[in-house]
């Protein structure tokens, strides 16, 4: 049961990044975040986040940081939504003056052995 709950929590913990993002040129944009959290809001392990395909017109930085998760209200971890929990996030910044489209592909590897690739189209205005 614990493994099933952890898997569901990991699925729900993935930041909403599948739809396109819009950002002003040269400004930072949080692309994606992920957590692996126990029901008591402690870390269930480290999520490894990698850039699988770098943007052509900007850069991505990845940092381990406290993030606010967004577990659904029926998830036992939903109480964690009100506090920062250990996680990892990716931030994009375009080249100065660039206007147009860009694309980033991230790979998230979770402590339970699950991995996901996330493709994020970006429109820089």
mmCIF file of C-alpha atoms in Angstrom:
data_model
loop_
_atom_site.group_PDB
_atom_site.id
_atom_site.type_symbol
_atom_site.label_atom_id
_atom_site.label_comp_id
_atom_site.label_asym_id
_atom_site.label_seq_id
_atom_site.Cartn_x
_atom_site.Cartn_y
_atom_site.Cartn_z
ATOM 1 C CA UNK A 1 0.000 0.000 0.000
ATOM 2 C CA UNK A 2 2.831 2.411 0.864
ATOM 3 C CA UNK A 3 4.421 1.855 -2.553
ATOM 4 C CA UNK A 4 1.131 2.599 -4.304
ATOM 5 C CA UNK A 5 0.636 5.775 -2.272
ATOM 6 C CA UNK A 6 4.183 6.890 -2.988
ATOM 7 C CA UNK A 7 3.716 6.280 -6.711
ATOM 8 C CA UNK A 8 0.456 8.269 -6.742
ATOM 9 C CA UNK A 9 2.126 11.061 -4.778
ATOM 10 C CA UNK A 10 4.978 11.198 -7.253
ATOM 11 C CA UNK A 11 2.565 11.390 -10.162
ATOM 12 C CA UNK A 12 0.734 14.251 -8.505
ATOM 13 C CA UNK A 13 3.910 16.024 -7.453
ATOM 14 C CA UNK A 14 5.083 16.820 -10.944
ATOM 15 C CA UNK A 15 4.822 20.519 -11.706
ATOM 16 C CA UNK A 16 2.400 21.531 -14.411
ATOM 17 C CA UNK A 17 4.745 22.021 -17.327
ATOM 18 C CA UNK A 18 3.243 20.205 -20.272
ATOM 19 C CA UNK A 19 1.371 23.181 -21.720
ATOM 20 C CA UNK A 20 3.404 25.913 -23.358
ATOM 21 C CA UNK A 21 4.912 28.656 -21.212
ATOM 22 C CA UNK A 22 5.168 32.368 -22.009
ATOM 23 C CA UNK A 23 7.868 34.693 -20.689
ATOM 24 C CA UNK A 24 9.245 38.171 -21.342
ATOM 25 C CA UNK A 25 12.647 38.185 -23.024
ATOM 26 C CA UNK A 26 15.523 37.981 -20.542
ATOM 27 C CA UNK A 27 13.248 37.297 -17.548
ATOM 28 C CA UNK A 28 13.422 34.088 -15.468
ATOM 29 C CA UNK A 29 10.641 31.517 -15.823
ATOM 30 C CA UNK A 30 10.129 28.557 -13.524
ATOM 31 C CA UNK A 31 9.646 25.675 -15.955
ATOM 32 C CA UNK A 32 9.191 22.664 -13.736
ATOM 33 C CA UNK A 33 9.518 21.369 -10.210
ATOM 34 C CA UNK A 34 9.344 17.950 -8.618
ATOM 35 C CA UNK A 35 9.291 16.479 -5.111
ATOM 36 C CA UNK A 36 9.356 13.036 -3.503
ATOM 37 C CA UNK A 37 7.523 13.544 -0.215
ATOM 38 C CA UNK A 38 6.392 11.268 2.606
ATOM 39 C CA UNK A 39 2.962 11.808 4.235
ATOM 40 C CA UNK A 40 4.670 13.661 7.136
ATOM 41 C CA UNK A 41 6.176 16.115 4.572
ATOM 42 C CA UNK A 42 9.722 14.791 4.954
ATOM 43 C CA UNK A 43 11.748 13.889 1.905
ATOM 44 C CA UNK A 44 11.235 10.438 0.392
ATOM 45 C CA UNK A 45 14.539 10.825 -1.440
ATOM 46 C CA UNK A 46 16.220 13.098 -3.936
ATOM 47 C CA UNK A 47 14.705 13.743 -7.355
ATOM 48 C CA UNK A 48 17.385 14.044 -10.042
ATOM 49 C CA UNK A 49 16.490 16.597 -12.700
ATOM 50 C CA UNK A 50 18.512 16.858 -15.925
ATOM 51 C CA UNK A 51 18.336 18.861 -19.122
ATOM 52 C CA UNK A 52 17.847 16.262 -21.856
ATOM 53 C CA UNK A 53 17.613 18.895 -24.605
ATOM 54 C CA UNK A 54 18.929 22.376 -23.946
ATOM 55 C CA UNK A 55 17.095 25.422 -25.297
ATOM 56 C CA UNK A 56 18.475 26.944 -28.490
ATOM 57 C CA UNK A 57 17.940 30.552 -27.359
ATOM 58 C CA UNK A 58 18.481 30.554 -23.617
ATOM 59 C CA UNK A 59 19.725 28.612 -20.630
ATOM 60 C CA UNK A 60 18.234 26.389 -17.953
ATOM 61 C CA UNK A 61 19.436 26.266 -14.374
ATOM 62 C CA UNK A 62 18.540 23.445 -12.023
ATOM 63 C CA UNK A 63 18.652 23.826 -8.270
ATOM 64 C CA UNK A 64 17.624 21.882 -5.220
ATOM 65 C CA UNK A 65 15.293 24.127 -3.263
ATOM 66 C CA UNK A 66 12.231 24.153 -1.100
ATOM 67 C CA UNK A 67 9.087 24.098 -3.219
ATOM 68 C CA UNK A 68 5.392 24.233 -2.424
ATOM 69 C CA UNK A 69 3.822 21.000 -3.700
ATOM 70 C CA UNK A 70 0.300 20.848 -5.115
ATOM 71 C CA UNK A 71 -1.092 17.521 -3.967
ATOM 72 C CA UNK A 72 -4.824 17.029 -4.479
ATOM 73 C CA UNK A 73 -7.046 17.433 -1.422
ATOM 74 C CA UNK A 74 -7.680 13.660 -1.278
ATOM 75 C CA UNK A 75 -3.947 12.892 -1.090
ATOM 76 C CA UNK A 76 -2.640 12.321 2.460
ATOM 77 C CA UNK A 77 0.248 14.639 1.544
ATOM 78 C CA UNK A 78 -2.062 17.601 0.827
ATOM 79 C CA UNK A 79 -1.145 19.142 4.212
ATOM 80 C CA UNK A 80 2.345 19.591 2.742
ATOM 81 C CA UNK A 81 0.936 22.086 0.207
ATOM 82 C CA UNK A 82 1.102 24.803 2.876
ATOM 83 C CA UNK A 83 4.849 24.545 3.416
ATOM 84 C CA UNK A 84 8.046 24.267 1.468
ATOM 85 C CA UNK A 85 9.331 20.728 1.094
ATOM 86 C CA UNK A 86 12.672 19.539 -0.313
ATOM 87 C CA UNK A 87 12.537 19.451 -4.091
ATOM 88 C CA UNK A 88 14.235 20.411 -7.314
ATOM 89 C CA UNK A 89 13.281 23.059 -9.847
ATOM 90 C CA UNK A 90 14.299 24.193 -13.317
ATOM 91 C CA UNK A 91 14.364 27.845 -14.370
ATOM 92 C CA UNK A 92 14.722 29.195 -17.931
ATOM 93 C CA UNK A 93 16.130 32.563 -19.044
ATOM 94 C CA UNK A 94 16.234 33.535 -22.729
ATOM 95 C CA UNK A 95 19.126 35.273 -24.408
ATOM 96 C CA UNK A 96 18.848 39.025 -23.977
ATOM 97 C CA UNK A 97 16.697 40.511 -26.723
ATOM 98 C CA UNK A 98 15.555 37.169 -28.145
ATOM 99 C CA UNK A 99 11.909 36.993 -29.269
ATOM 100 C CA UNK A 100 10.330 33.803 -30.571
ATOM 101 C CA UNK A 101 9.948 30.138 -29.705
ATOM 102 C CA UNK A 102 12.218 27.894 -27.709
ATOM 103 C CA UNK A 103 11.998 24.337 -26.396
ATOM 104 C CA UNK A 104 13.387 22.490 -23.387
ATOM 105 C CA UNK A 105 13.259 18.772 -22.619
ATOM 106 C CA UNK A 106 13.844 17.779 -19.004
ATOM 107 C CA UNK A 107 14.330 14.328 -17.508
ATOM 108 C CA UNK A 108 13.203 13.699 -13.920
ATOM 109 C CA UNK A 109 14.404 10.576 -12.116
ATOM 110 C CA UNK A 110 12.508 9.750 -8.915
ATOM 111 C CA UNK A 111 13.897 7.795 -5.947
ATOM 112 C CA UNK A 112 11.443 4.931 -6.586
ATOM 113 C CA UNK A 113 13.085 4.262 -9.972
ATOM 114 C CA UNK A 114 10.470 6.038 -12.073
ATOM 115 C CA UNK A 115 11.613 8.463 -14.749
ATOM 116 C CA UNK A 116 9.756 10.975 -16.894
ATOM 117 C CA UNK A 117 10.698 13.179 -19.805
ATOM 118 C CA UNK A 118 8.977 16.553 -19.905
ATOM 119 C CA UNK A 119 8.884 18.613 -23.106
ATOM 120 C CA UNK A 120 8.233 22.297 -22.509
ATOM 121 C CA UNK A 121 7.593 24.671 -25.413
ATOM 122 C CA UNK A 122 8.352 28.295 -24.535
ATOM 123 C CA UNK A 123 7.245 31.479 -26.242
ATOM 124 C CA UNK A 124 9.562 34.410 -25.539
ATOM 125 C CA UNK A 125 7.950 37.835 -25.982
#
